[in-house]
PDB file of C-alpha atoms and ligand atoms in Angstrom:
ATOM      1  CA  UNK J   1      38.527   8.381-144.937  1.00  0.00           C
ATOM      2  CA  UNK J   2      36.448  11.435-144.091  1.00  0.00           C
ATOM      3  CA  UNK J   3      37.434  14.207-141.707  1.00  0.00           C
ATOM      4  CA  UNK J   4      36.033  17.575-140.774  1.00  0.00           C
ATOM      5  CA  UNK J   5      37.657  20.990-140.882  1.00  0.00           C
ATOM      6  CA  UNK J   6      36.597  24.511-139.985  1.00  0.00           C
ATOM      7  CA  UNK J   7      38.466  27.663-140.991  1.00  0.00           C
ATOM      8  CA  UNK J   8      37.832  30.712-138.794  1.00  0.00           C
ATOM      9  CA  UNK J   9      38.466  33.943-140.661  1.00  0.00           C
ATOM     10  CA  UNK J  10      37.798  37.601-140.001  1.00  0.00           C
ATOM     11  CA  UNK J  11      34.842  37.765-142.401  1.00  0.00           C
ATOM     12  CA  UNK J  12      33.656  34.170-142.747  1.00  0.00           C
ATOM     13  CA  UNK J  13      33.701  30.858-140.898  1.00  0.00           C
ATOM     14  CA  UNK J  14      33.837  27.945-143.346  1.00  0.00           C
ATOM     15  CA  UNK J  15      33.523  24.249-142.720  1.00  0.00           C
ATOM     16  CA  UNK J  16      33.141  21.055-144.677  1.00  0.00           C
ATOM     17  CA  UNK J  17      33.563  17.320-144.707  1.00  0.00           C
ATOM     18  CA  UNK J  18      36.969  16.502-146.154  1.00  0.00           C
ATOM     19  CA  UNK J  19      38.038  13.497-148.175  1.00  0.00           C
ATOM     20  CA  UNK J  20      41.418  12.813-146.589  1.00  0.00           C
ATOM     21  CA  UNK J  21      42.454  10.302-149.242  1.00  0.00           C
ATOM     22  CA  UNK J  22      42.050  12.812-152.064  1.00  0.00           C
ATOM     23  CA  UNK J  23      42.762  15.972-150.041  1.00  0.00           C
ATOM     24  CA  UNK J  24      39.627  17.749-151.195  1.00  0.00           C
ATOM     25  CA  UNK J  25      36.267  18.879-149.914  1.00  0.00           C
ATOM     26  CA  UNK J  26      33.615  16.165-149.806  1.00  0.00           C
ATOM     27  CA  UNK J  27      30.503  17.988-151.018  1.00  0.00           C
ATOM     28  CA  UNK J  28      29.653  21.648-150.638  1.00  0.00           C
ATOM     29  CA  UNK J  29      31.224  23.708-147.890  1.00  0.00           C
ATOM     30  CA  UNK J  30      29.121  25.906-145.590  1.00  0.00           C
ATOM     31  CA  UNK J  31      30.170  29.516-144.997  1.00  0.00           C
ATOM     32  CA  UNK J  32      28.601  31.643-142.290  1.00  0.00           C
ATOM     33  CA  UNK J  33      29.493  35.304-141.751  1.00  0.00           C
ATOM     34  CA  UNK J  34      31.780  35.793-138.785  1.00  0.00           C
ATOM     35  CA  UNK J  35      29.685  37.354-135.989  1.00  0.00           C
ATOM     36  CA  UNK J  36      30.636  40.965-135.219  1.00  0.00           C
ATOM     37  CA  UNK J  37      32.267  41.718-132.896  1.00  0.00           C
ATOM     38  CA  UNK J  38      34.172  38.488-133.560  1.00  0.00           C
ATOM     39  CA  UNK J  39      34.551  37.526-129.903  1.00  0.00           C
ATOM     40  CA  UNK J  40      35.018  33.904-128.765  1.00  0.00           C
ATOM     41  CA  UNK J  41      31.549  32.657-127.628  1.00  0.00           C
ATOM     42  CA  UNK J  42      29.521  33.676-130.727  1.00  0.00           C
ATOM     43  CA  UNK J  43      32.308  32.297-132.947  1.00  0.00           C
ATOM     44  CA  UNK J  44      32.224  28.948-131.093  1.00  0.00           C
ATOM     45  CA  UNK J  45      28.458  28.826-131.612  1.00  0.00           C
ATOM     46  CA  UNK J  46      28.891  29.271-135.357  1.00  0.00           C
ATOM     47  CA  UNK J  47      31.480  26.471-135.433  1.00  0.00           C
ATOM     48  CA  UNK J  48      29.005  24.209-133.583  1.00  0.00           C
ATOM     49  CA  UNK J  49      26.220  25.192-136.008  1.00  0.00           C
ATOM     50  CA  UNK J  50      28.413  24.202-138.965  1.00  0.00           C
ATOM     51  CA  UNK J  51      29.270  20.832-137.382  1.00  0.00           C
ATOM     52  CA  UNK J  52      25.551  20.170-136.703  1.00  0.00           C
ATOM     53  CA  UNK J  53      24.627  21.116-140.267  1.00  0.00           C
ATOM     54  CA  UNK J  54      26.798  18.272-141.582  1.00  0.00           C
ATOM     55  CA  UNK J  55      25.698  15.906-138.771  1.00  0.00           C
ATOM     56  CA  UNK J  56      29.384  15.198-138.224  1.00  0.00           C
ATOM     57  CA  UNK J  57      30.353  13.116-135.214  1.00  0.00           C
ATOM     58  CA  UNK J  58      34.033  12.850-134.423  1.00  0.00           C
ATOM     59  CA  UNK J  59      37.095  15.010-134.010  1.00  0.00           C
ATOM     60  CA  UNK J  60      37.227  18.273-135.879  1.00  0.00           C
ATOM     61  CA  UNK J  61      40.121  20.539-136.811  1.00  0.00           C
ATOM     62  CA  UNK J  62      39.674  24.276-136.357  1.00  0.00           C
ATOM     63  CA  UNK J  63      42.001  27.017-137.575  1.00  0.00           C
ATOM     64  CA  UNK J  64      42.605  30.334-135.845  1.00  0.00           C
ATOM     65  CA  UNK J  65      44.336  33.382-137.381  1.00  0.00           C
ATOM     66  CA  UNK J  66      46.918  33.810-134.619  1.00  0.00           C
ATOM     67  CA  UNK J  67      49.505  31.961-132.557  1.00  0.00           C
ATOM     68  CA  UNK J  68      48.055  29.030-130.592  1.00  0.00           C
ATOM     69  CA  UNK J  69      50.045  27.158-128.013  1.00  0.00           C
ATOM     70  CA  UNK J  70      48.345  24.333-126.150  1.00  0.00           C
ATOM     71  CA  UNK J  71      45.051  25.640-127.550  1.00  0.00           C
ATOM     72  CA  UNK J  72      45.598  29.103-126.035  1.00  0.00           C
ATOM     73  CA  UNK J  73      45.642  32.184-128.303  1.00  0.00           C
ATOM     74  CA  UNK J  74      48.785  34.250-127.862  1.00  0.00           C
ATOM     75  CA  UNK J  75      48.330  36.790-130.656  1.00  0.00           C
ATOM     76  CA  UNK J  76      45.317  38.362-132.343  1.00  0.00           C
ATOM     77  CA  UNK J  77      46.692  40.701-135.015  1.00  0.00           C
ATOM     78  CA  UNK J  78      43.597  40.767-137.216  1.00  0.00           C
ATOM     79  CA  UNK J  79      40.877  39.576-134.829  1.00  0.00           C
ATOM     80  CA  UNK J  80      39.254  40.922-131.664  1.00  0.00           C
ATOM     81  CA  UNK J  81      41.782  41.386-128.875  1.00  0.00           C
ATOM     82  CA  UNK J  82      39.496  39.539-126.443  1.00  0.00           C
ATOM     83  CA  UNK J  83      40.945  36.298-127.895  1.00  0.00           C
ATOM     84  CA  UNK J  84      44.299  36.956-126.259  1.00  0.00           C
ATOM     85  CA  UNK J  85      44.901  34.421-123.496  1.00  0.00           C
ATOM     86  CA  UNK J  86      41.698  32.505-124.351  1.00  0.00           C
ATOM     87  CA  UNK J  87      41.836  28.717-124.365  1.00  0.00           C
ATOM     88  CA  UNK J  88      40.270  28.263-127.798  1.00  0.00           C
ATOM     89  CA  UNK J  89      40.476  24.462-127.782  1.00  0.00           C
ATOM     90  CA  UNK J  90      38.731  24.203-124.414  1.00  0.00           C
ATOM     91  CA  UNK J  91      36.111  26.809-125.366  1.00  0.00           C
ATOM     92  CA  UNK J  92      35.287  24.926-128.551  1.00  0.00           C
ATOM     93  CA  UNK J  93      35.124  21.573-126.812  1.00  0.00           C
ATOM     94  CA  UNK J  94      32.215  22.829-124.690  1.00  0.00           C
ATOM     95  CA  UNK J  95      30.249  23.276-127.926  1.00  0.00           C
ATOM     96  CA  UNK J  96      31.706  20.415-129.961  1.00  0.00           C
ATOM     97  CA  UNK J  97      32.185  17.510-127.555  1.00  0.00           C
ATOM     98  CA  UNK J  98      33.804  14.919-129.836  1.00  0.00           C
ATOM     99  CA  UNK J  99      37.251  16.477-129.749  1.00  0.00           C
ATOM    100  CA  UNK J 100      38.827  19.552-131.261  1.00  0.00           C
ATOM    101  CA  UNK J 101      42.280  20.039-132.726  1.00  0.00           C
ATOM    102  CA  UNK J 102      43.200  23.711-133.027  1.00  0.00           C
ATOM    103  CA  UNK J 103      45.986  25.193-135.107  1.00  0.00           C
ATOM    104  CA  UNK J 104      47.090  28.376-136.800  1.00  0.00           C
ATOM    105  CA  UNK J 105      45.310  29.067-140.112  1.00  0.00           C
ATOM    106  CA  UNK J 106      48.470  29.307-142.236  1.00  0.00           C
ATOM    107  CA  UNK J 107      49.891  26.184-140.615  1.00  0.00           C
ATOM    108  CA  UNK J 108      46.705  24.363-141.652  1.00  0.00           C
ATOM    109  CA  UNK J 109      46.892  25.655-145.228  1.00  0.00           C
ATOM    110  CA  UNK J 110      50.562  24.676-145.359  1.00  0.00           C
ATOM    111  CA  UNK J 111      49.856  21.139-144.125  1.00  0.00           C
ATOM    112  CA  UNK J 112      47.297  20.703-146.890  1.00  0.00           C
ATOM    113  CA  UNK J 113      49.641  22.025-149.594  1.00  0.00           C
ATOM    114  CA  UNK J 114      52.495  19.842-148.375  1.00  0.00           C
ATOM    115  CA  UNK J 115      50.380  16.710-148.338  1.00  0.00           C
ATOM    116  CA  UNK J 116      48.180  17.185-151.394  1.00  0.00           C
ATOM    117  CA  UNK J 117      49.257  20.269-153.321  1.00  0.00           C
ATOM    118  CA  UNK J 118      52.234  22.321-154.455  1.00  0.00           C
ATOM    119  CA  UNK J 119      54.545  20.927-151.752  1.00  0.00           C
ATOM    120  CA  UNK J 120      53.807  17.243-152.265  1.00  0.00           C
ATOM    121  CA  UNK J 121      56.940  15.113-151.854  1.00  0.00           C
ATOM    122  CA  UNK J 122      59.087  18.239-151.340  1.00  0.00           C
ATOM    123  CA  UNK J 123      62.044  17.698-149.045  1.00  0.00           C
ATOM    124  CA  UNK J 124      64.210  20.466-147.638  1.00  0.00           C
ATOM    125  CA  UNK J 125      62.996  23.761-146.241  1.00  0.00           C
ATOM    126  CA  UNK J 126      59.658  24.898-147.642  1.00  0.00           C
ATOM    127  CA  UNK J 127      57.764  28.038-146.716  1.00  0.00           C
ATOM    128  CA  UNK J 128      54.075  28.516-147.400  1.00  0.00           C
ATOM    129  CA  UNK J 129      52.835  32.105-147.284  1.00  0.00           C
ATOM    130  CA  UNK J 130      49.145  33.005-147.339  1.00  0.00           C
ATOM    131  CA  UNK J 131      48.310  36.480-148.604  1.00  0.00           C
ATOM    132  CA  UNK J 132      45.007  37.755-147.251  1.00  0.00           C
ATOM    133  CA  UNK J 133      44.073  40.318-144.601  1.00  0.00           C
ATOM    134  CA  UNK J 134      47.510  39.602-143.153  1.00  0.00           C
ATOM    135  CA  UNK J 135      50.350  37.356-144.277  1.00  0.00           C
ATOM    136  CA  UNK J 136      50.343  33.895-142.715  1.00  0.00           C
ATOM    137  CA  UNK J 137      53.345  31.588-142.761  1.00  0.00           C
ATOM    138  CA  UNK J 138      53.986  27.868-142.359  1.00  0.00           C
ATOM    139  CA  UNK J 139      57.520  26.488-142.368  1.00  0.00           C
ATOM    140  CA  UNK J 140      58.373  22.868-143.140  1.00  0.00           C
ATOM    141  CA  UNK J 141      61.587  20.957-142.939  1.00  0.00           C
ATOM    142  CA  UNK J 142      61.498  17.644-144.788  1.00  0.00           C
ATOM    143  CA  UNK J 143      57.715  17.835-144.617  1.00  0.00           C
ATOM    144  CA  UNK J 144      57.528  18.415-140.857  1.00  0.00           C
ATOM    145  CA  UNK J 145      55.805  21.586-139.676  1.00  0.00           C
ATOM    146  CA  UNK J 146      57.605  24.110-137.459  1.00  0.00           C
ATOM    147  CA  UNK J 147      54.417  25.569-135.913  1.00  0.00           C
ATOM    148  CA  UNK J 148      53.535  29.196-135.262  1.00  0.00           C
ATOM    149  CA  UNK J 149      56.057  31.002-137.407  1.00  0.00           C
ATOM    150  CA  UNK J 150      54.773  34.561-137.751  1.00  0.00           C
ATOM    151  CA  UNK J 151      56.684  35.847-140.733  1.00  0.00           C
ATOM    152  CA  UNK J 152      53.883  38.274-141.585  1.00  0.00           C
ATOM    153  CA  UNK J 153      55.261  40.395-138.787  1.00  0.00           C
ATOM    154  CA  UNK J 154      58.909  40.688-139.740  1.00  0.00           C
ATOM    155  CA  UNK J 155      59.981  44.317-139.993  1.00  0.00           C
ATOM    156  CA  UNK J 156      60.389  45.564-143.545  1.00  0.00           C
ATOM    157  CA  UNK J 157      61.622  49.144-143.956  1.00  0.00           C
ATOM    158  CA  UNK J 158      60.142  50.166-140.632  1.00  0.00           C
ATOM    159  CA  UNK J 159      56.766  48.475-141.063  1.00  0.00           C
ATOM    160  CA  UNK J 160      55.150  45.208-140.095  1.00  0.00           C
ATOM    161  CA  UNK J 161      55.668  43.174-143.307  1.00  0.00           C
ATOM    162  CA  UNK J 162      51.992  42.329-143.761  1.00  0.00           C
ATOM    163  CA  UNK J 163      50.881  45.967-143.500  1.00  0.00           C
ATOM    164  CA  UNK J 164      52.401  46.732-146.917  1.00  0.00           C
ATOM    165  CA  UNK J 165      52.564  43.391-148.690  1.00  0.00           C
ATOM    166  CA  UNK J 166      49.308  41.599-147.769  1.00  0.00           C
ATOM    167  CA  UNK J 167      46.548  41.133-150.337  1.00  0.00           C
ATOM    168  CA  UNK J 168      44.442  43.517-148.235  1.00  0.00           C
ATOM    169  CA  UNK J 169      47.110  46.227-148.658  1.00  0.00           C
ATOM    170  CA  UNK J 170      46.916  45.771-152.444  1.00  0.00           C
ATOM    171  CA  UNK J 171      43.150  46.266-152.380  1.00  0.00           C
ATOM    172  CA  UNK J 172      43.163  49.063-149.804  1.00  0.00           C
ATOM    173  CA  UNK J 173      45.737  51.083-151.708  1.00  0.00           C
ATOM    174  CA  UNK J 174      44.381  50.053-155.122  1.00  0.00           C
ATOM    175  CA  UNK J 175      47.822  48.890-156.281  1.00  0.00           C
ATOM    176  CA  UNK J 176      48.359  47.359-159.697  1.00  0.00           C
ATOM    177  CA  UNK J 177      49.845  43.844-159.638  1.00  0.00           C
ATOM    178  CA  UNK J 178      53.296  45.120-160.742  1.00  0.00           C
ATOM    179  CA  UNK J 179      53.312  47.748-157.949  1.00  0.00           C
ATOM    180  CA  UNK J 180      52.207  45.236-155.351  1.00  0.00           C
ATOM    181  CA  UNK J 181      54.688  42.640-156.668  1.00  0.00           C
ATOM    182  CA  UNK J 182      57.486  45.133-155.891  1.00  0.00           C
ATOM    183  CA  UNK J 183      56.362  45.220-152.282  1.00  0.00           C
ATOM    184  CA  UNK J 184      56.114  41.439-152.082  1.00  0.00           C
ATOM    185  CA  UNK J 185      59.566  41.241-153.637  1.00  0.00           C
ATOM    186  CA  UNK J 186      61.014  43.572-151.002  1.00  0.00           C
ATOM    187  CA  UNK J 187      59.254  41.593-148.275  1.00  0.00           C
ATOM    188  CA  UNK J 188      60.679  38.319-149.598  1.00  0.00           C
ATOM    189  CA  UNK J 189      64.107  39.921-149.870  1.00  0.00           C
ATOM    190  CA  UNK J 190      64.085  40.565-146.112  1.00  0.00           C
ATOM    191  CA  UNK J 191      62.807  37.031-145.452  1.00  0.00           C
ATOM    192  CA  UNK J 192      65.536  35.536-147.603  1.00  0.00           C
ATOM    193  CA  UNK J 193      68.188  37.441-145.653  1.00  0.00           C
ATOM    194  CA  UNK J 194      67.429  35.143-142.744  1.00  0.00           C
ATOM    195  CA  UNK J 195      66.156  31.944-144.340  1.00  0.00           C
ATOM    196  CA  UNK J 196      67.726  29.743-146.991  1.00  0.00           C
ATOM    197  CA  UNK J 197      64.683  28.079-148.447  1.00  0.00           C
ATOM    198  CA  UNK J 198      64.229  25.438-151.132  1.00  0.00           C
ATOM    199  CA  UNK J 199      60.704  26.423-152.145  1.00  0.00           C
ATOM    200  CA  UNK J 200      58.157  29.153-151.429  1.00  0.00           C
ATOM    201  CA  UNK J 201      54.455  28.358-151.947  1.00  0.00           C
ATOM    202  CA  UNK J 202      52.189  31.388-152.226  1.00  0.00           C
ATOM    203  CA  UNK J 203      48.549  30.979-151.248  1.00  0.00           C
ATOM    204  CA  UNK J 204      45.456  33.040-150.494  1.00  0.00           C
ATOM    205  CA  UNK J 205      42.973  34.423-153.039  1.00  0.00           C
ATOM    206  CA  UNK J 206      45.733  36.248-154.979  1.00  0.00           C
ATOM    207  CA  UNK J 207      47.380  32.943-155.873  1.00  0.00           C
ATOM    208  CA  UNK J 208      44.579  32.515-158.449  1.00  0.00           C
ATOM    209  CA  UNK J 209      46.157  35.463-160.273  1.00  0.00           C
ATOM    210  CA  UNK J 210      49.715  34.184-159.747  1.00  0.00           C
ATOM    211  CA  UNK J 211      50.646  34.748-163.410  1.00  0.00           C
ATOM    212  CA  UNK J 212      50.197  38.495-162.871  1.00  0.00           C
ATOM    213  CA  UNK J 213      52.769  38.834-160.096  1.00  0.00           C
ATOM    214  CA  UNK J 214      54.822  35.690-159.379  1.00  0.00           C
ATOM    215  CA  UNK J 215      56.926  36.047-162.599  1.00  0.00           C
ATOM    216  CA  UNK J 216      57.857  39.585-161.464  1.00  0.00           C
ATOM    217  CA  UNK J 217      59.549  38.372-158.271  1.00  0.00           C
ATOM    218  CA  UNK J 218      63.331  38.262-158.084  1.00  0.00           C
ATOM    219  CA  UNK J 219      63.803  35.801-155.220  1.00  0.00           C
ATOM    220  CA  UNK J 220      66.644  33.301-155.291  1.00  0.00           C
ATOM    221  CA  UNK J 221      64.138  30.674-154.104  1.00  0.00           C
ATOM    222  CA  UNK J 222      61.647  29.237-156.626  1.00  0.00           C
ATOM    223  CA  UNK J 223      58.099  30.487-155.972  1.00  0.00           C
ATOM    224  CA  UNK J 224      55.046  28.426-156.947  1.00  0.00           C
ATOM    225  CA  UNK J 225      51.332  29.112-156.449  1.00  0.00           C
ATOM    226  CA  UNK J 226      49.312  27.028-154.002  1.00  0.00           C
ATOM    227  CA  UNK J 227      47.028  24.433-155.570  1.00  0.00           C
ATOM    228  CA  UNK J 228      44.231  24.045-153.048  1.00  0.00           C
ATOM    229  CA  UNK J 229      43.326  27.757-153.058  1.00  0.00           C
ATOM    230  CA  UNK J 230      40.410  28.621-150.772  1.00  0.00           C
ATOM    231  CA  UNK J 231      39.992  25.098-149.451  1.00  0.00           C
ATOM    232  CA  UNK J 232      43.499  24.664-148.033  1.00  0.00           C
ATOM    233  CA  UNK J 233      42.561  25.829-144.519  1.00  0.00           C
ATOM    234  CA  UNK J 234      39.597  23.462-144.220  1.00  0.00           C
ATOM    235  CA  UNK J 235      41.483  20.497-145.693  1.00  0.00           C
ATOM    236  CA  UNK J 236      44.532  21.169-143.488  1.00  0.00           C
ATOM    237  CA  UNK J 237      42.367  21.505-140.380  1.00  0.00           C
ATOM    238  CA  UNK J 238      40.734  18.133-141.040  1.00  0.00           C
ATOM    239  CA  UNK J 239      44.133  16.552-141.675  1.00  0.00           C
ATOM    240  CA  UNK J 240      45.512  18.026-138.445  1.00  0.00           C
ATOM    241  CA  UNK J 241      42.564  16.599-136.492  1.00  0.00           C
ATOM    242  CA  UNK J 242      42.998  13.138-138.010  1.00  0.00           C
ATOM    243  CA  UNK J 243      46.733  13.089-137.355  1.00  0.00           C
ATOM    244  CA  UNK J 244      46.721  15.184-134.176  1.00  0.00           C
ATOM    245  CA  UNK J 245      49.092  17.771-135.563  1.00  0.00           C
ATOM    246  CA  UNK J 246      48.856  21.240-134.152  1.00  0.00           C
ATOM    247  CA  UNK J 247      48.870  23.354-131.092  1.00  0.00           C
TER     248      UNK J 247
HETATM  249  C1  BGC C   1      48.602  36.413-137.923  1.00  0.00           C
HETATM  250  C2  BGC C   1      48.929  34.971-138.275  1.00  0.00           C
HETATM  251  C3  BGC C   1      47.956  34.472-139.320  1.00  0.00           C
HETATM  252  C4  BGC C   1      47.948  35.401-140.511  1.00  0.00           C
HETATM  253  C5  BGC C   1      46.932  34.985-141.549  1.00  0.00           C
HETATM  254  C6  BGC C   1      48.622  37.241-139.185  1.00  0.00           C
HETATM  255  O1  BGC C   1      48.326  38.576-138.882  1.00  0.00           O
HETATM  256  O2  BGC C   1      49.522  36.942-137.000  1.00  0.00           O
HETATM  257  O3  BGC C   1      48.875  34.165-137.127  1.00  0.00           O
HETATM  258  O4  BGC C   1      48.321  33.181-139.706  1.00  0.00           O
HETATM  259  O5  BGC C   1      47.663  36.733-140.117  1.00  0.00           O
HETATM  260  O6  BGC C   1      45.642  34.983-141.059  1.00  0.00           O
END
């Protein structure tokens, strides 16, 4: 069965047909630069343009990098503040009339990993973390998503966790992998003080280089790299639309 997913990010908006049986992109994805400023209307137009490009008719899943409840954006840590209070689902439906399922970007990536990737058949409490501009989180208990966890924003030594331990922080401060791994380790230490997990899946671009930093972590929970890499958001969005999971 085919589905359609779109991943809205700070720098690019990516969409593709998704093979929901295999859990992978069906053909080439299309990436369009996120309009600047990244305010709602121009972003919706790009989403519509991507859907038209593929001549897709049917429900689509769309991710958003913030908390969404009932389609309404409640946080906007790394995107334009004009999203706050916006009904993203309704706004998108004006441009894409066949139905839109919205959900948080990390929740989408986590759904994809749990169904098709590193979390397949994993019971217990599993946390997916995406390391990018911020840190996204998706928590699962026996495979069921607890939506809108925002563990990127737990306080670690007086800072928002993601400010020091995101992939963007590593690049910004030109940290070596061992130096950055220390920060991730400290971040995970604080997380583990409050959560007894069975598995942590680490995603985002840096998971491609997992061998450089994952072995340096000293968590009590096993840590494994994500398997779907850059496509997890799109695949998870399409899955959420097909199964009406999300917010
Ligand atoms: C946001 C999350 C999002 C994550 C990754 C964080 O700053 O608060 O909602 O999932 O970034 O984009």
